[in-house]
Amino acid sequence: MADELLAVRRAKLEKLRADGIDPFPHRFAGVEPVAAVLAAHEALEAGQETDATHRVAGRLAARRGQGRMAFLDLVDRSGRLQLQARQDVLGDELHERLLTQVDLGDIIGVDGTALRTKRGEISLRIERFTVLAKSLRPPPEKHHGLQDVETRYRRRELDLMANEEARELFIARAKVITAIRSLLDGENFIEVETPILQPLYGGALARPFTTHHNALDRTLYLRIATELYLKRCIVGGLERVYEIGKNFRNEGLSTKHNPEFTVLEFYEAYADYNDVADRLESLVRSVAAQVGSTGRIDFEGPWRRVTLRAAIRDATGVDFMEHRDRAGLVAAIGDRLPTGGRTWPQLVDDLLSSFVEPTLQQPTFLMDYPVELSPLAKAHRSEPGLVERWEAFCAGIEIANAFTELNDPDEQRARFEAQARLAAEGDEEAAPYDEVFVQALEQGMPPTGGVGLGIDRLVMSLRDRSSIREVVLFPAMRD
RNA sequence: GCCCCUGUAGCUCAACUGGCAGAGCAGCGGACUCUUAAUCCGAAGGUUCCAGGUUCGAUUCCUGGCGGGGGCACCA
């Protein structure tokens, strides 16, 4: 059957060629979005015709009627426009060609005149049409669209052509990134590009992808974060920098994790974590206002700010600051979590992810983390054992992470040494010692606040999607 | 890596307790000059994911594999 469908379309392709029609012409200039045509004739009354001509192009999505008059739906990025095909306008040959050689799914260009049909739909009467690309495979079902999740992820082009909400989502995603750039540029941030291929990875605790450079005959890593290079830009005096790009982490896939994911990081000299919290909050609020939010999350109001300590204490009764030793914390947790083999910082993280994170539906900052979890953050100005770090959550997942950046090179060196000890104990996610970065700090880095924001996760919350695969065009899939 | 669910026509979905695998859309032939999930008539379209097993008989039950979804683990 599949072969039959393909053969029929190929036969039509050959028929077009036999008739002297190029089924894959090079260009079609002067196209208007269909939404512009619809907007221009909003005032027409039912049955009213015009002499206004328009040129549109897009994919043929539906066809009604097979006789001397037919209606077709043309879809472009801006929307859907009904076309009216009349034999008395096109002539016998062209009308016949349109109805028999052109298939649903073909890309066509149309010149026509605007009217509103007796049934009230703004339409374009086809004066001329051009096949712009013959489609040799059948499109997804016209009414139900493409539902199969696997096909939607693996063959995103089919999802995009069949499902308007998929198009809307990825257009919205683009607007999010454009809005972020515009807002940061307006605050005198400069956008930089730092290496994706790195001789040493850093800036987060994660396992990297490893590759090899032949000419240099050396191992390179795909970055897991942009943090260390961006701080070197701050050391260099760029003062306000940001980067939007992919990070890569060689870890499991889940509804919240894709091995490559898009992150905004920005760093601001002379600011601390409170300043950058204010900045992130207003940034996301503006983005949400510009792009719109379809979910139940309210980005408008002030975001809740609570310490990590209080959040865990309120949810569990466990105050990790009163149990700075592993044994004490294990005793306080009791049988609520498996504690075997977990270190003290891991247990704090477990408490957070099990009992606090799922409850954080509306935007919330959790402030002040144990130093053990944060090798790049500056010690808290008043709370011993804590660092000035926050994470922002909404819809039960983390969307951002920020520090008052550690700028004391000796302290940074000591933190790296602590990580090196963890690595020696077998922790594959411990941060490697980065001497070049420490030397950069030795040049002197101003007090700095920095933020990482997960763009994929932000789009998830703005468009009410529960899987990161819904917001990544081509998510990682098994072969 | 573990657990649960899942895989049927190009697409969207059916198929009772194990008894000839069906419909809509799309496609094909035909009718139709205001349709819009167009309508009507007709004919067609299947390796039921793969490999085994049980059975007179398997889409259905069992085992294994592969893909997908969800959860756990892991992880910013």
XYZ file of C-alpha atoms (C1' of nucleotides) in Angstrom, chain A residues 146-160 163 166 169-170 253-255 258 460 465-478, chain B residues 12 67-70:
43
model
C 0.021 13.446 13.735
C -0.513 11.892 17.167
C 2.108 9.178 17.440
C 4.615 10.519 19.932
C 7.544 8.614 18.539
C 6.951 9.877 15.011
C 6.411 13.406 16.291
C 9.856 13.348 17.924
C 11.756 11.429 15.281
C 10.150 13.132 12.294
C 9.578 16.623 13.608
C 8.956 17.960 10.118
C 5.761 15.891 10.036
C 4.739 17.185 13.444
C 5.340 20.755 12.304
C 0.099 20.175 14.033
C 3.783 22.384 17.298
C 5.474 26.237 20.231
C 8.708 26.450 18.289
C 17.499 11.009 29.476
C 14.265 11.927 31.176
C 11.317 14.238 30.794
C 18.135 15.940 27.099
C 8.191 23.984 29.006
C 4.595 20.911 28.517
C 5.748 18.178 30.869
C 8.527 16.741 28.698
C 11.633 18.470 27.447
C 11.234 16.499 24.229
C 8.162 18.537 23.441
C 10.207 21.730 23.320
C 13.375 20.480 21.617
C 12.969 20.267 17.854
C 14.980 17.089 17.434
C 15.345 15.382 20.813
C 17.806 12.577 21.428
C 16.323 9.189 20.576
C 17.642 5.673 20.589
C -6.336 8.382 13.379
C 11.224 0.742 19.444
C 8.176 4.262 22.157
C 5.642 6.482 26.654
C 5.600 7.027 32.005
